[in-house]
Amino acid sequence: MPVTDLTPAFMATIVCPDSKRKEVFFDRRAKGLALEVRISGGKTYFLRYTDVRGKTRYVKLASAGDVTLPQARALCERMRNKLAMGIDPLEEKSTKKQVPTFETFAWDRYMPFSQANKRSWKTDETLIRTHLVPAFGKKHLDEITTEDVLNMQQAGLKAGAAPGSVNRRLILLRYMFNTAWRDWKIAGVTENPTLGVRLLKENNKKERYVRADEVARLYDEVCKSQNTMLKHIVAFLLLTGVRRNEALHATWQDVDLIRGMWRIPDTKSGYARHVPLNDGALAILHRMKGVSRSQYIFGNPKTGKPYVHIYQAWDTARKKAGLPDVRLHDLRHTFASLLINNGRSIYEVQKLLGHTQIKTTQRYAHLTQETLLDASNIGTASIAAFLGMGSHSHTIEGRLC
């Protein structure tokens, strides 16, 4: 293989000998720069280098018709700089080819994992199909940037989506990239473009607590419902604070009436949890012994299976009670509020509700104005006595400045 000074004149006149398919010339000025001249007339610049295993390798730089000789030397120098930093250009190119598009990754890798491991996989599927694939589908994972993620956020808001809805898309996208990058170590994915992108401030969280007088009106209408099981379900939700589906799928085999304990095998967190049954909840269960006709405590009397939904019966009852804004989930809020207002600690409420994080419980823990006033009076009683402030705001002359 001849070594020569590659010049513009040489480049313009050199041809491949008729006896060969190609000829390779090496440049004296740029180490490793090679020019391949083919019998067809084509000319291509390559870099010859030795990899970490001692093998001689060639990596294409560019067609001689696309770059000038100085540009080819500059490309050669940049490629050699990469080699000096331990980056093999051929390995880098091979890795790039292995990086899947977001759409391929989502459907072929992530969704099978989600279906096998997440109870919320249907939510993942919907968010991916309706929002993430339209935004990133054709891009390869290593092409998605932080700017792309920020653009997705802004596009969602401009389309009228609530901040909470946009946040759910970001949370899923962040989880998908963490899975690809940290857990599965997919080739070419070296960072998570969602890192540093903050969740939007949410102001659409609805917290509703049912007052005692409202409970009375609501339960009165529930008892009149054509769905004869509704009154038992609503009372049980109020007395235990469990989630709707946890109650609807409760089975007799998971309840220990003697010990007053209920094991919920399938929870939102994915782990089983144990709920202590208070006297009111036990009374309902003993009553259900004479009502239930299947393994499900609150099963549909017609089918013996859990109710798919009880919305229509619930909606009718709440509207008749004049409480159209009260949701079934608000009974869970109310349970937590009652405990807090009766002096139970936030940690006790957390355990009873089955929350893994205390901040989730704090959303449910609503203190009434009366409770706050009582707490304020008790906490400041000694100071009030010192200042001469009686229980009826009577001031002892001369005590206050």
Coordinates of C-alpha atoms in Angstrom, one line a residue:
M1 CA 0.0 0.0 0.0
P2 CA 1.8 3.2 -1.2
V3 CA 2.4 6.2 1.0
T4 CA 2.3 9.5 -0.7
D5 CA 1.5 13.2 -0.3
L6 CA -2.1 13.6 -1.1
T7 CA -2.7 16.8 -3.0
P8 CA -5.6 18.2 -5.0
A9 CA -3.6 17.5 -8.2
F10 CA -3.0 13.9 -7.1
M11 CA -6.7 13.5 -6.3
A12 CA -7.7 14.8 -9.7
T13 CA -5.5 12.5 -11.7
I14 CA -5.1 9.3 -9.8
V15 CA -6.9 6.2 -11.1
C16 CA -7.0 2.6 -10.2
P17 CA -4.8 0.3 -12.2
D18 CA -6.7 -2.0 -14.6
S19 CA -5.2 -5.0 -13.0
K20 CA -6.8 -4.3 -9.6
R21 CA -10.3 -3.7 -8.2
K22 CA -9.1 -1.0 -5.9
E23 CA -5.9 0.7 -4.7
V24 CA -5.3 2.4 -1.3
F25 CA -3.0 5.3 -0.8
F26 CA -1.9 6.6 2.6
D27 CA -1.3 10.3 3.3
R28 CA 2.1 11.3 4.8
R29 CA 0.7 14.4 6.5
A30 CA -2.3 12.9 8.3
K31 CA -1.6 9.8 10.3
G32 CA -4.0 7.0 9.4
L33 CA -5.7 8.8 6.5
A34 CA -6.3 6.5 3.6
L35 CA -7.7 7.1 0.1
E36 CA -9.4 4.2 -1.6
V37 CA -9.5 4.5 -5.4
R38 CA -11.8 1.9 -7.1
I39 CA -11.8 0.6 -10.7
S40 CA -15.3 2.1 -11.0
G41 CA -13.8 5.6 -10.5
G42 CA -15.1 6.1 -7.0
K43 CA -12.8 7.5 -4.3
T44 CA -13.4 7.3 -0.5
Y45 CA -11.5 8.6 2.5
F46 CA -10.9 6.1 5.4
L47 CA -9.1 6.1 8.7
R48 CA -7.0 3.1 9.4
Y49 CA -6.4 2.4 13.1
T50 CA -5.6 -0.4 15.5
D51 CA -8.3 -1.3 18.0
V52 CA -7.8 -2.2 21.7
R53 CA -7.4 -5.9 20.7
G54 CA -4.6 -5.1 18.2
K55 CA -6.7 -5.6 15.1
T56 CA -6.3 -3.3 12.1
R57 CA -9.6 -1.6 11.3
Y58 CA -10.9 0.8 8.7
V59 CA -13.7 3.3 9.3
K60 CA -15.2 5.4 6.4
L61 CA -14.8 9.1 6.7
A62 CA -16.4 10.5 3.6
S63 CA -16.6 10.2 -0.2
A64 CA -13.9 12.2 -1.9
G65 CA -16.6 14.0 -3.9
D66 CA -18.3 15.2 -0.8
V67 CA -15.4 16.8 1.1
T68 CA -12.2 18.6 0.2
L69 CA -8.8 17.2 1.1
P70 CA -8.3 19.6 4.1
Q71 CA -11.8 18.6 5.3
A72 CA -10.9 14.9 5.1
R73 CA -7.7 15.6 7.2
A74 CA -9.8 17.4 9.7
L75 CA -12.3 14.5 9.9
C76 CA -9.3 12.1 10.4
E77 CA -7.9 14.2 13.2
R78 CA -11.3 14.3 15.0
M79 CA -11.7 10.6 14.7
R80 CA -8.2 10.1 16.1
N81 CA -9.1 12.3 19.0
K82 CA -12.0 10.0 19.8
L83 CA -9.7 7.0 19.7
A84 CA -7.3 8.8 22.1
M85 CA -10.3 9.1 24.5
G86 CA -11.1 5.4 24.2
I87 CA -14.0 5.7 21.8
D88 CA -13.8 3.2 19.0
P89 CA -15.6 4.8 16.0
L90 CA -16.8 1.5 14.5
E91 CA -18.1 0.3 17.9
E92 CA -19.8 3.7 18.3
K93 CA -21.4 3.3 14.9
S94 CA -22.5 -0.2 15.7
T95 CA -24.1 0.9 19.0
K96 CA -26.0 3.7 17.2
K97 CA -27.6 1.2 14.9
Q98 CA -28.8 -0.8 17.9
V99 CA -30.7 2.1 19.5
P100 CA -34.4 1.6 19.0
T101 CA -36.9 4.3 18.2
F102 CA -39.1 5.3 21.0
E103 CA -42.1 3.7 19.4
T104 CA -40.3 0.3 19.0
F105 CA -39.0 0.5 22.6
A106 CA -42.4 1.4 24.0
W107 CA -44.3 -1.5 22.3
D108 CA -41.7 -4.2 22.0
R109 CA -39.8 -3.8 25.3
Y110 CA -41.6 -1.6 27.8
M111 CA -45.3 -2.6 27.4
P112 CA -44.6 -6.4 27.9
F113 CA -42.7 -5.5 31.0
S114 CA -45.5 -3.1 32.2
Q115 CA -48.2 -5.8 31.6
A116 CA -46.3 -8.3 33.6
N117 CA -45.3 -6.1 36.5
K118 CA -47.7 -3.2 36.9
R119 CA -51.3 -3.1 37.9
S120 CA -51.6 0.2 36.1
W121 CA -50.4 -1.1 32.8
K122 CA -53.6 0.0 31.0
T123 CA -52.9 3.5 32.0
D124 CA -49.4 3.2 30.7
E125 CA -50.7 1.9 27.4
T126 CA -53.2 4.8 27.0
L127 CA -50.6 7.5 27.8
I128 CA -48.1 5.9 25.4
R129 CA -50.6 5.5 22.6
T130 CA -52.3 8.9 22.9
H131 CA -49.4 11.2 24.0
L132 CA -45.9 9.8 24.1
V133 CA -45.7 8.0 20.8
P134 CA -47.2 11.0 18.9
A135 CA -44.5 13.2 20.5
F136 CA -41.5 10.9 20.3
G137 CA -42.4 7.8 18.3
K138 CA -40.1 8.2 15.3
K139 CA -37.1 9.5 17.2
H140 CA -34.4 7.1 18.5
L141 CA -34.0 7.0 22.2
D142 CA -30.6 8.8 22.1
E143 CA -32.1 11.5 19.9
I144 CA -34.7 12.7 22.5
T145 CA -33.5 15.8 24.3
T146 CA -34.5 17.7 27.3
E147 CA -35.8 20.4 25.0
D148 CA -38.1 17.8 23.4
V149 CA -39.4 16.9 26.8
L150 CA -40.1 20.6 27.7
N151 CA -41.8 21.0 24.3
M152 CA -44.1 18.1 25.1
Q153 CA -45.0 19.8 28.4
Q154 CA -45.9 23.0 26.7
A155 CA -47.8 21.3 23.9
G156 CA -49.9 19.5 26.4
L157 CA -50.8 22.7 28.2
K158 CA -51.6 24.5 25.0
A159 CA -53.9 21.7 24.0
G160 CA -55.9 22.3 27.2
A161 CA -54.6 19.5 29.3
A162 CA -54.6 20.0 33.1
P163 CA -51.1 20.2 34.8
G164 CA -51.8 16.9 36.5
S165 CA -52.4 15.2 33.2
V166 CA -49.2 16.6 31.7
N167 CA -47.3 15.5 34.8
R168 CA -48.5 11.9 34.5
R169 CA -47.0 11.8 31.0
L170 CA -43.7 13.2 32.2
I171 CA -43.6 10.7 35.2
L172 CA -44.2 7.8 32.8
L173 CA -41.6 9.0 30.3
R174 CA -39.1 9.5 33.1
Y175 CA -39.7 5.9 34.4
M176 CA -39.4 4.5 30.9
F177 CA -36.0 6.1 30.3
N178 CA -34.8 5.1 33.8
T179 CA -35.7 1.5 32.9
A180 CA -34.0 1.7 29.5
W181 CA -30.9 3.4 30.9
R182 CA -30.2 2.2 34.4
D183 CA -32.0 -1.2 34.5
W184 CA -31.8 -2.6 31.0
K185 CA -28.7 -0.7 29.9
I186 CA -30.0 -0.4 26.3
A187 CA -27.2 0.3 23.9
G188 CA -26.7 4.0 23.1
V189 CA -28.9 5.3 26.0
T190 CA -26.5 7.1 28.2
E191 CA -28.7 9.6 30.0
N192 CA -32.3 10.4 30.9
P193 CA -33.5 13.5 29.0
T194 CA -36.3 14.1 31.6
L195 CA -33.8 14.7 34.4
G196 CA -34.0 18.3 35.5
V197 CA -37.5 18.8 34.0
R198 CA -39.7 19.8 36.9
L199 CA -43.3 18.7 37.4
L200 CA -45.9 21.4 36.8
K201 CA -47.6 22.9 39.8
E202 CA -51.0 21.2 40.2
N203 CA -53.9 23.2 41.5
N204 CA -56.6 20.9 40.4
K205 CA -56.5 18.4 43.2
K206 CA -60.0 18.1 44.6
E207 CA -60.3 17.3 48.3
R208 CA -63.9 16.8 49.6
Y209 CA -64.8 15.8 53.1
V210 CA -68.3 14.7 54.0
R211 CA -69.7 16.3 57.2
A212 CA -71.8 14.4 59.7
D213 CA -75.1 16.0 58.5
E214 CA -74.2 15.1 54.9
V215 CA -73.4 11.5 55.9
A216 CA -76.8 11.2 57.4
R217 CA -78.5 12.5 54.2
L218 CA -76.4 10.5 52.0
Y219 CA -76.9 7.2 53.9
D220 CA -80.6 7.8 54.0
E221 CA -80.7 7.9 50.2
V222 CA -78.3 5.0 49.8
C223 CA -80.6 2.8 51.9
K224 CA -83.4 3.6 49.5
S225 CA -81.3 2.5 46.4
Q226 CA -82.6 -0.2 44.2
N227 CA -79.1 -1.7 44.5
T228 CA -79.6 -3.4 47.8
M229 CA -75.8 -4.0 48.3
L230 CA -75.0 -0.3 48.0
K231 CA -75.8 0.6 51.6
H232 CA -73.4 -2.1 52.9
I233 CA -70.6 -1.0 50.5
V234 CA -70.9 2.7 51.4
A235 CA -71.0 2.0 55.2
F236 CA -68.0 -0.3 54.9
L237 CA -66.1 2.3 52.9
L238 CA -66.9 5.0 55.5
L239 CA -65.8 2.8 58.4
T240 CA -62.6 1.4 56.9
G241 CA -61.3 4.1 54.5
V242 CA -60.4 1.4 52.0
R243 CA -60.4 1.9 48.3
R244 CA -63.6 1.1 46.3
N245 CA -62.1 -1.9 44.4
E246 CA -60.5 -3.2 47.6
A247 CA -64.0 -3.5 49.1
L248 CA -65.7 -4.8 45.9
H249 CA -63.2 -7.6 45.6
A250 CA -63.0 -8.5 49.3
T251 CA -63.5 -12.2 49.9
W252 CA -64.5 -14.2 53.0
Q253 CA -61.3 -16.2 52.9
D254 CA -59.2 -13.0 53.5
V255 CA -61.2 -12.0 56.6
D256 CA -60.6 -13.2 60.1
L257 CA -63.7 -12.2 62.1
I258 CA -62.3 -13.6 65.3
R259 CA -59.0 -11.6 65.2
G260 CA -60.7 -8.7 63.5
M261 CA -58.2 -8.6 60.6
W262 CA -58.6 -8.3 56.9
R263 CA -55.9 -9.2 54.4
I264 CA -56.0 -7.4 51.1
P265 CA -53.9 -9.4 48.8
D266 CA -53.9 -7.1 45.7
T267 CA -53.4 -3.4 46.5
K268 CA -52.4 -0.3 44.6
S269 CA -48.8 -0.6 45.8
G270 CA -48.6 -4.2 44.6
Y271 CA -48.1 -5.6 48.0
A272 CA -50.6 -7.3 50.4
R273 CA -51.6 -5.3 53.4
H274 CA -53.6 -6.0 56.6
V275 CA -56.5 -3.8 57.8
P276 CA -57.6 -4.0 61.4
L277 CA -61.4 -4.2 61.5
N278 CA -63.1 -1.8 63.9
D279 CA -66.3 -2.7 65.7
G280 CA -68.5 -0.9 63.0
A281 CA -66.8 -2.8 60.2
L282 CA -67.1 -6.1 62.0
A283 CA -70.8 -5.4 62.6
I284 CA -71.3 -5.0 58.8
L285 CA -69.4 -8.2 58.1
H286 CA -71.5 -10.2 60.5
R287 CA -74.6 -8.7 58.9
M288 CA -73.2 -9.7 55.5
K289 CA -73.0 -13.3 56.6
G290 CA -76.7 -13.5 56.2
V291 CA -76.8 -11.6 52.9
S292 CA -73.7 -12.6 50.8
R293 CA -74.2 -15.6 48.6
S294 CA -70.7 -16.0 47.1
Q295 CA -67.1 -15.9 48.1
Y296 CA -67.2 -12.1 47.6
I297 CA -68.5 -10.3 50.6
F298 CA -70.2 -7.6 48.6
G299 CA -70.7 -9.6 45.4
N300 CA -73.5 -8.9 43.0
P301 CA -76.5 -11.0 44.2
K302 CA -77.4 -11.9 40.6
T303 CA -74.0 -13.1 39.5
G304 CA -72.1 -13.8 42.7
K305 CA -69.2 -11.9 41.2
P306 CA -67.7 -8.5 42.1
Y307 CA -69.5 -5.4 40.8
V308 CA -67.8 -4.0 37.7
H309 CA -69.0 -0.6 38.8
I310 CA -71.7 0.9 41.1
Y311 CA -71.6 4.4 39.6
Q312 CA -75.2 4.6 38.5
A313 CA -76.7 3.6 41.8
W314 CA -74.2 5.8 43.7
D315 CA -74.8 8.8 41.4
T316 CA -78.6 8.5 41.9
A317 CA -78.3 8.4 45.7
R318 CA -75.8 11.3 46.0
K319 CA -77.9 13.6 43.7
K320 CA -81.1 12.8 45.7
A321 CA -79.2 13.7 48.9
G322 CA -78.2 17.0 47.4
L323 CA -74.6 16.1 47.2
P324 CA -73.8 15.7 43.5
D325 CA -70.1 16.5 44.0
V326 CA -69.4 13.8 46.5
R327 CA -67.4 10.9 45.1
L328 CA -67.0 7.4 46.5
H329 CA -63.3 8.2 47.0
D330 CA -64.3 11.1 49.2
L331 CA -65.5 8.6 51.8
R332 CA -61.8 7.6 52.1
H333 CA -60.9 11.3 52.6
T334 CA -63.6 11.5 55.2
F335 CA -62.4 8.5 57.1
A336 CA -58.9 10.0 57.3
S337 CA -60.3 13.4 58.4
L338 CA -62.3 11.8 61.2
L339 CA -59.2 10.0 62.6
I340 CA -57.1 13.2 62.5
N341 CA -59.7 15.3 64.1
N342 CA -60.1 12.8 66.9
G343 CA -56.4 13.0 67.8
R344 CA -54.9 10.1 65.9
S345 CA -51.4 10.6 64.5
I346 CA -50.7 11.0 60.8
Y347 CA -48.6 7.9 61.0
E348 CA -51.5 5.8 62.3
V349 CA -53.7 7.1 59.5
Q350 CA -51.0 6.3 56.9
K351 CA -50.9 2.7 58.1
L352 CA -54.7 2.4 58.0
L353 CA -55.0 3.9 54.5
G354 CA -52.1 1.7 53.2
H355 CA -50.0 4.6 51.9
T356 CA -46.3 4.0 51.3
Q357 CA -45.5 7.7 51.5
I358 CA -46.5 10.0 54.3
K359 CA -47.0 13.0 51.9
T360 CA -49.9 11.1 50.3
T361 CA -51.6 10.8 53.7
Q362 CA -51.1 14.5 54.3
R363 CA -53.4 15.3 51.4
Y364 CA -56.2 13.4 53.1
A365 CA -55.6 14.7 56.6
H366 CA -58.1 17.5 56.9
L367 CA -58.5 19.3 60.2
T368 CA -61.8 21.1 60.9
Q369 CA -61.9 24.7 62.0
E370 CA -63.2 23.6 65.4
T371 CA -60.3 21.2 65.9
L372 CA -57.7 23.8 65.0
L373 CA -59.4 26.3 67.3
D374 CA -59.3 23.7 70.2
A375 CA -55.7 23.0 69.5
S376 CA -54.8 26.7 69.5
N377 CA -56.7 27.2 72.8
I378 CA -55.0 24.2 74.5
G379 CA -51.6 25.1 73.2
T380 CA -51.7 28.7 74.3
A381 CA -53.7 28.3 77.6
S382 CA -50.6 28.9 79.8
I383 CA -49.6 32.0 77.9
A384 CA -53.2 33.3 78.0
A385 CA -53.3 32.8 81.8
F386 CA -50.0 34.7 82.2
L387 CA -51.3 37.6 80.1
G388 CA -54.6 37.6 82.0
M389 CA -56.7 36.5 79.1
G390 CA -59.6 34.4 80.4
S391 CA -61.7 31.9 78.5
H392 CA -64.0 34.7 77.6
S393 CA -61.4 37.2 76.5
H394 CA -61.5 39.0 79.8
T395 CA -58.4 41.1 80.3
I396 CA -56.9 41.8 83.7
E397 CA -56.1 45.5 83.9
G398 CA -52.5 46.3 83.8
R399 CA -51.3 42.8 82.6
L400 CA -51.1 43.7 78.9
C401 CA -48.9 46.5 77.6

